[in-house]
Coordinates of C-alpha atoms and ligand atoms in Angstrom, one line a residue:
M1 CA -29.6 94.7 85.5
T2 CA -30.6 93.2 82.2
P3 CA -33.2 95.3 80.3
V4 CA -36.4 93.3 79.9
N5 CA -37.0 94.5 76.4
D6 CA -33.6 93.2 75.2
L7 CA -34.5 89.7 74.1
T8 CA -30.9 88.5 73.4
S9 CA -29.2 89.8 76.5
L10 CA -31.0 87.6 79.2
P11 CA -29.7 84.2 77.9
T12 CA -26.4 85.7 76.9
A13 CA -25.9 87.0 80.5
W14 CA -26.4 83.7 82.3
V15 CA -24.7 81.7 79.6
E16 CA -21.6 83.8 79.9
G17 CA -21.6 83.2 83.6
E18 CA -21.7 79.4 83.0
L19 CA -18.9 79.6 80.4
A20 CA -16.7 81.6 82.9
S21 CA -17.3 78.8 85.5
L22 CA -16.2 76.2 82.9
D23 CA -13.1 78.3 82.2
E24 CA -12.3 78.5 85.9
A25 CA -12.6 74.7 86.3
G26 CA -10.4 74.0 83.3
L27 CA -13.5 72.5 81.5
R28 CA -13.9 74.9 78.6
R29 CA -13.4 72.9 75.4
I30 CA -11.8 74.3 72.3
P31 CA -11.5 71.5 69.7
P32 CA -8.8 71.5 67.0
L33 CA -10.2 72.8 63.7
I34 CA -9.2 70.2 61.2
S35 CA -9.0 71.2 57.5
S36 CA -8.2 67.8 55.9
S37 CA -9.9 64.4 55.7
A38 CA -9.8 61.9 58.6
G39 CA -6.5 59.9 58.9
P40 CA -3.5 59.4 61.2
I41 CA -2.2 62.8 60.1
V42 CA -4.5 65.7 59.8
E43 CA -4.1 69.4 59.0
V44 CA -4.7 71.9 61.8
A45 CA -4.1 75.6 61.2
G46 CA -2.0 74.7 58.1
R47 CA 0.2 72.3 60.1
P48 CA 0.3 68.5 59.9
C49 CA -0.6 66.9 63.2
I50 CA -0.7 63.2 64.4
L51 CA -4.3 62.6 65.4
L52 CA -4.4 60.2 68.4
G53 CA -8.0 60.7 69.2
S54 CA -10.4 59.6 66.5
N55 CA -12.7 56.6 66.3
N56 CA -11.7 56.0 62.7
Y57 CA -10.3 52.6 63.9
L58 CA -9.9 50.9 60.6
N59 CA -8.7 54.1 58.9
L60 CA -11.7 53.9 56.5
A61 CA -13.2 57.4 56.8
G62 CA -10.8 58.9 54.3
D63 CA -10.3 55.8 52.2
Y64 CA -10.8 56.5 48.5
R65 CA -13.2 53.6 48.1
V66 CA -15.4 54.9 51.0
R67 CA -15.4 58.4 49.5
Q68 CA -16.3 56.8 46.2
G69 CA -19.2 54.9 47.8
A70 CA -20.4 58.2 49.3
A71 CA -20.1 60.0 46.0
E72 CA -21.9 57.3 44.0
A73 CA -24.8 57.1 46.4
A74 CA -25.1 60.9 46.4
R75 CA -25.0 61.0 42.6
R76 CA -27.7 58.4 42.3
F77 CA -30.0 59.2 45.3
G78 CA -29.2 62.9 46.0
G79 CA -28.0 64.9 48.9
G80 CA -30.7 63.8 51.3
A81 CA -33.3 61.1 51.7
A82 CA -36.0 63.9 51.7
G83 CA -38.4 62.1 54.0
S84 CA -38.8 59.9 57.1
R85 CA -38.4 56.2 56.7
L86 CA -42.1 55.4 57.1
V87 CA -43.3 58.1 54.7
S88 CA -41.1 58.6 51.6
G89 CA -37.5 58.3 52.7
T90 CA -36.8 54.6 52.5
L91 CA -34.4 54.0 49.7
T92 CA -33.2 50.7 48.4
I93 CA -29.8 51.3 49.8
H94 CA -31.2 51.7 53.3
R95 CA -32.7 48.3 53.1
E96 CA -29.6 46.8 51.5
L97 CA -27.4 48.1 54.3
E98 CA -29.8 46.9 57.0
D99 CA -29.7 43.4 55.5
R100 CA -25.9 43.5 55.5
L101 CA -25.7 44.7 59.1
A102 CA -28.0 42.0 60.2
A103 CA -25.8 39.4 58.5
L104 CA -22.7 40.9 60.1
M105 CA -24.2 40.8 63.5
G106 CA -25.8 37.4 63.1
T107 CA -29.3 38.6 63.7
E108 CA -32.5 38.2 61.7
A109 CA -32.8 42.0 61.0
A110 CA -31.4 45.4 61.6
V111 CA -32.9 48.9 61.7
L112 CA -30.9 52.0 60.6
F113 CA -31.0 55.3 62.5
S114 CA -29.4 58.6 61.5
S115 CA -26.9 58.3 64.4
G116 CA -25.8 56.0 67.1
Y117 CA -26.9 58.5 69.6
I118 CA -30.4 58.5 68.2
A119 CA -30.5 54.7 68.0
N120 CA -30.0 54.5 71.7
V121 CA -32.2 57.4 72.7
A122 CA -35.0 56.1 70.5
T123 CA -34.8 52.3 71.2
I124 CA -34.7 52.3 75.0
P125 CA -37.9 54.2 75.5
A126 CA -39.6 52.1 72.8
L127 CA -38.8 48.9 74.8
V128 CA -39.5 50.1 78.3
G129 CA -41.6 52.8 80.0
R130 CA -43.3 53.6 83.3
G131 CA -43.8 50.5 85.4
D132 CA -40.7 48.9 83.8
A133 CA -37.2 48.6 85.1
I134 CA -33.8 49.3 83.6
F135 CA -30.5 48.0 85.0
S136 CA -27.7 50.2 83.6
D137 CA -23.9 49.9 84.1
A138 CA -22.4 53.0 85.9
L139 CA -20.0 53.7 83.0
N140 CA -22.5 53.5 80.1
H141 CA -22.2 56.0 77.3
A142 CA -24.3 59.2 77.6
S143 CA -26.6 58.1 74.8
L144 CA -27.6 55.0 76.8
I145 CA -28.1 57.1 79.9
D146 CA -30.2 59.6 78.0
G147 CA -32.3 56.8 76.5
C148 CA -32.9 55.4 80.1
R149 CA -33.9 58.8 81.4
L150 CA -36.3 59.5 78.5
S151 CA -38.0 56.1 79.0
G152 CA -39.6 57.0 82.3
A153 CA -38.7 53.5 83.5
N154 CA -37.3 52.9 87.0
V155 CA -33.5 53.0 86.5
T156 CA -31.0 51.1 88.7
I157 CA -27.4 52.0 88.1
Y158 CA -25.2 49.1 89.1
P159 CA -21.5 49.6 89.9
H160 CA -19.3 49.1 86.8
A161 CA -19.3 45.5 85.6
D162 CA -20.4 44.3 89.1
M163 CA -22.4 41.2 88.3
E164 CA -23.2 40.5 92.0
A165 CA -24.7 43.9 92.4
L166 CA -26.7 43.4 89.2
S167 CA -28.0 40.1 90.4
K168 CA -29.0 41.6 93.7
A169 CA -30.8 44.5 91.9
L170 CA -32.6 42.1 89.6
K171 CA -33.7 39.9 92.5
S172 CA -35.0 42.8 94.6
S173 CA -37.1 44.5 92.0
T174 CA -40.4 43.8 90.4
W175 CA -41.3 45.0 87.0
R176 CA -43.6 44.6 84.0
R177 CA -40.6 44.5 81.6
G178 CA -36.9 44.6 82.6
L179 CA -34.0 45.7 80.5
I180 CA -30.3 45.4 81.2
V181 CA -28.2 48.0 79.3
S182 CA -24.5 47.9 78.8
D183 CA -21.7 49.1 76.5
S184 CA -19.7 46.2 75.2
V185 CA -16.4 48.1 75.1
F186 CA -16.5 51.1 77.4
S187 CA -15.5 54.2 75.5
M188 CA -13.5 56.0 78.2
D189 CA -12.1 53.0 80.1
A190 CA -11.4 50.5 77.2
D191 CA -12.5 47.4 79.2
S192 CA -15.1 45.0 78.0
A193 CA -18.4 44.1 79.6
P194 CA -18.8 40.5 81.0
L195 CA -21.1 39.6 78.2
S196 CA -21.8 36.0 78.9
Q197 CA -22.7 36.8 82.5
L198 CA -24.9 39.7 81.4
Q199 CA -26.7 37.3 79.0
R200 CA -27.1 34.7 81.7
Q201 CA -28.4 37.2 84.2
A202 CA -30.9 38.5 81.6
R203 CA -32.1 34.9 80.9
D204 CA -32.3 33.9 84.5
H205 CA -34.4 36.9 85.5
G206 CA -36.5 37.2 82.4
A207 CA -35.1 40.6 81.4
M208 CA -34.1 41.8 78.0
L209 CA -30.4 42.7 77.2
L210 CA -29.3 45.6 75.1
V211 CA -25.6 45.8 74.3
D212 CA -23.9 48.8 72.6
E213 CA -21.1 47.6 70.3
S214 CA -20.1 51.0 69.1
H215 CA -16.4 50.6 70.0
A216 CA -16.2 46.9 69.3
L217 CA -17.8 46.8 65.8
G218 CA -15.1 46.3 63.2
V219 CA -12.4 46.0 66.0
L220 CA -13.3 42.8 67.8
G221 CA -14.4 39.4 66.5
P222 CA -13.0 37.4 63.6
G223 CA -15.3 39.1 61.1
G224 CA -15.4 42.5 62.9
G225 CA -18.8 41.7 64.4
G226 CA -17.8 43.0 67.8
L227 CA -17.5 41.6 71.3
A228 CA -20.4 39.3 70.9
E229 CA -18.8 37.7 67.9
A230 CA -15.4 37.6 69.7
M231 CA -17.0 35.7 72.6
G232 CA -19.0 33.3 70.4
L233 CA -22.3 35.0 71.3
S234 CA -23.1 36.3 67.8
G235 CA -26.8 36.5 67.3
Q236 CA -27.5 35.5 70.9
I237 CA -27.8 39.0 72.5
D238 CA -31.5 40.2 72.4
I239 CA -30.7 43.7 71.1
V240 CA -27.4 44.9 69.7
M241 CA -26.7 48.5 69.0
G242 CA -23.9 49.7 66.7
T243 CA -22.7 52.8 64.9
L244 CA -21.4 53.4 61.4
S245 CA -19.5 56.5 62.7
K246 CA -16.4 54.7 64.2
A247 CA -14.7 51.8 62.5
L248 CA -17.0 52.1 59.5
G249 CA -15.9 55.7 58.9
S250 CA -19.4 57.1 58.0
A251 CA -22.4 58.3 60.1
G252 CA -25.5 56.5 61.3
G253 CA -26.5 54.0 63.9
F254 CA -28.4 50.7 64.0
I255 CA -30.1 48.1 66.1
A256 CA -29.7 44.5 65.2
A257 CA -32.2 42.1 66.6
S258 CA -35.0 39.7 65.8
A259 CA -37.3 40.6 62.8
S260 CA -40.2 41.3 65.2
V261 CA -38.1 43.6 67.5
C262 CA -36.9 45.5 64.5
D263 CA -40.3 45.7 63.0
F264 CA -41.6 47.0 66.4
L265 CA -38.9 49.6 66.5
R266 CA -39.9 50.8 63.0
H267 CA -43.4 51.6 64.5
R268 CA -42.5 52.7 68.0
A269 CA -39.0 54.2 68.1
R270 CA -39.6 57.9 67.8
G271 CA -36.1 58.6 66.6
Y272 CA -36.9 56.4 63.6
V273 CA -40.5 57.5 63.0
F274 CA -39.9 61.2 63.3
D275 CA -36.5 61.6 61.8
T276 CA -35.4 62.1 58.2
A277 CA -33.9 58.9 56.9
P278 CA -30.0 58.7 56.8
A279 CA -28.4 60.6 54.0
P280 CA -27.5 58.5 50.9
A281 CA -23.9 59.5 51.1
A282 CA -23.6 58.2 54.6
V283 CA -25.3 54.9 53.6
G284 CA -23.0 54.6 50.5
A285 CA -19.9 55.3 52.6
A286 CA -20.9 52.6 55.1
Q287 CA -21.6 50.1 52.4
A288 CA -18.2 50.7 50.8
A289 CA -16.5 50.6 54.3
M290 CA -18.1 47.2 55.0
D291 CA -16.8 45.9 51.6
V292 CA -13.3 47.0 52.6
M293 CA -13.5 45.7 56.1
L294 CA -14.6 42.3 55.0
A295 CA -12.0 42.1 52.2
E296 CA -9.1 43.4 54.3
P297 CA -9.0 41.7 57.7
W298 CA -5.4 42.8 58.1
R299 CA -6.7 46.2 59.2
R300 CA -8.1 44.7 62.4
A301 CA -4.9 42.8 63.1
H302 CA -2.7 45.8 62.4
L303 CA -4.9 48.1 64.5
R304 CA -4.4 45.6 67.4
E305 CA -0.6 45.6 66.9
M306 CA -0.3 49.4 66.8
T307 CA -2.6 49.7 69.9
Q308 CA -0.4 47.3 71.8
L309 CA 2.7 49.2 70.7
L310 CA 1.3 52.5 71.9
R311 CA 0.5 50.9 75.3
A312 CA 4.0 49.3 75.5
V313 CA 6.0 52.5 74.7
L314 CA 4.0 54.5 77.2
Q315 CA 4.4 51.8 79.8
R316 CA 8.2 51.6 79.2
G317 CA 8.3 55.4 79.7
G318 CA 6.6 55.1 83.1
L319 CA 3.0 55.9 82.1
P320 CA 0.8 52.9 82.6
T321 CA -2.4 52.9 80.6
L322 CA -5.7 51.2 81.6
P323 CA -5.8 47.7 80.3
G324 CA -8.2 46.6 77.5
D325 CA -8.6 44.5 74.4
A326 CA -10.1 47.1 72.1
A327 CA -8.6 50.1 70.4
V328 CA -9.0 52.7 73.1
V329 CA -5.9 53.5 75.3
P330 CA -6.8 55.6 78.3
L331 CA -4.0 57.4 80.1
V332 CA -5.4 58.6 83.4
L333 CA -3.6 61.8 84.6
G334 CA -5.9 63.0 87.4
E335 CA -7.0 66.6 87.6
A336 CA -8.5 68.3 84.6
E337 CA -6.1 71.2 84.6
R338 CA -3.0 69.0 84.4
C339 CA -4.6 66.8 81.8
V340 CA -5.4 69.8 79.6
A341 CA -1.8 71.1 80.1
V342 CA -0.3 67.8 79.0
A343 CA -2.7 67.7 76.0
S344 CA -1.6 71.3 75.1
R345 CA 2.1 70.4 75.3
C346 CA 1.4 67.4 73.0
R347 CA -0.3 69.8 70.6
D348 CA 2.8 72.1 70.6
Q349 CA 4.7 69.0 69.3
G350 CA 2.1 68.4 66.6
V351 CA 0.2 65.6 68.4
I352 CA -3.5 65.8 69.1
A353 CA -4.2 63.8 72.2
P354 CA -7.7 64.6 73.5
A355 CA -8.1 65.5 77.2
I356 CA -11.3 63.9 78.5
R357 CA -12.6 65.7 81.6
P358 CA -15.7 65.6 83.8
P359 CA -18.6 65.2 83.1
S360 CA -17.4 62.6 80.5
V361 CA -15.4 60.9 83.3
P362 CA -15.5 61.1 87.1
E363 CA -13.8 64.0 88.9
G364 CA -10.1 63.4 89.5
S365 CA -9.8 60.9 86.7
S366 CA -9.3 63.2 83.7
R367 CA -7.4 61.4 81.0
L368 CA -5.9 61.4 77.6
R369 CA -8.1 59.1 75.5
L370 CA -5.7 57.8 73.0
T371 CA -6.5 55.9 69.8
V372 CA -4.5 54.8 66.8
S373 CA -5.9 53.3 63.7
A374 CA -5.0 50.8 61.0
G375 CA -3.3 53.7 59.2
F376 CA -0.5 54.0 61.7
D377 CA 2.9 52.5 61.4
V378 CA 5.6 51.8 64.0
S379 CA 7.5 55.0 63.5
L380 CA 4.3 57.1 63.7
V381 CA 3.2 55.4 67.0
N382 CA 6.7 55.9 68.4
R383 CA 6.7 59.5 67.5
A384 CA 3.3 60.1 69.0
A385 CA 4.1 58.2 72.2
G386 CA 7.4 60.1 72.5
A387 CA 5.6 63.4 72.4
I388 CA 3.2 62.3 75.1
L389 CA 6.1 61.2 77.4
T390 CA 7.9 64.5 76.9
A391 CA 4.7 66.5 77.5
E392 CA 3.8 64.6 80.6
A393 CA 7.4 64.8 82.0
G394 CA 7.4 68.6 81.4
T395 CA 4.1 69.3 83.1
P396 CA 4.3 70.1 86.8
R397 CA 2.0 68.1 89.2
G398 CA -0.6 69.6 91.5
Ligands
PLP401 C1 -20.6 53.8 73.3 C2 -21.2 54.8 72.3 N1 -22.5 54.6 72.0 C3 -23.1 55.5 71.1 C4 -22.4 56.5 70.6 C5 -23.1 57.5 69.6 O1 -22.8 57.1 68.3 P1 -22.8 58.2 67.1 O2 -21.6 59.0 67.3 O3 -22.9 57.4 65.9 O4 -24.0 59.1 67.4 C6 -21.1 56.7 70.9 C7 -20.4 57.8 70.2 O5 -19.6 58.5 70.7 C8 -20.5 55.8 71.8 O6 -19.2 56.0 72.1

């Protein structure tokens, strides 16, 4: 029995039990320890490895101009913002970046948060609460789910992208305020939300619409403005969420919306009010990344080509991937243990292909979530895909 006066042993004992269960279920995660900057090839344990799992879609995280942007902002404004936005932490670069993000997304204004996760978790409870209703896609990202839970609103989860089910749910509920919440590109499945239909449903039923563009920003749309821009709906979605941590190679999240919604969030979103403002280096990096993204549209086109090539090579080798227009290539392998075994064989060949397991995806649908970036070329994609095909063929089933 655990001695009652030993303060550390009680949590340690039950936590170790939980970890053992994760081990048994093949769900214990041991991430690769990377000792170089982000890019198609990274160093792990002194060895170069092809990284097929980052969200560095435009290959900007390690770009010299982005590093320079981070360094200059840190030199001028310091290591941290040293205060929350409403008290003493608002720097000129925060406001400049917000204005640029609003212009990119076609909205009146934007509000920065220190991460995309916080943006979602802070915004949803600011918009709806007890007595209100949320309608949330079944495959939404965890940060949206957590925001919904935290809000205290009545949450209806509709089957993935099922507009009939959403319509029924909207018709059969009463609420003070209603909010439809959806990813634009789904991070584990790579498909896109039916955005026009979502917008129509929101309008017809008098509900608000929040769309998370994290995996579409920089990747879709002629200017990199995301799925809404790609579909001609730029500036027409009530509340758009985005992150600086993926295609823009930095850290931070934002909401782009009308000036009054943004102003309201600055007063009511707890993750804005009670959080230290984003670090200058992150803001400087994002600014520089936006410059590069806008000046070098070839990155988006090349990313698309490399993503299609990866899909095609796997398909030719007998491994069909889930379809999608964005930069995520899911290869569903089934049980967690086999998926982990395939990922481990990839790793032996110098390819990091992350195994995504429950609870991130449903039981029995564990998958390699593959991504390339604008930094890949044909031979690198072929090498990586070849390693996956070999690993999969060499891993026994069930
Ligand atoms: C769809 C989606 N929304 C939000 C987030 C959170 O963004 P961040 O990593 O900037 O906190 C992520 C990140 O994984 C995401 O995939």
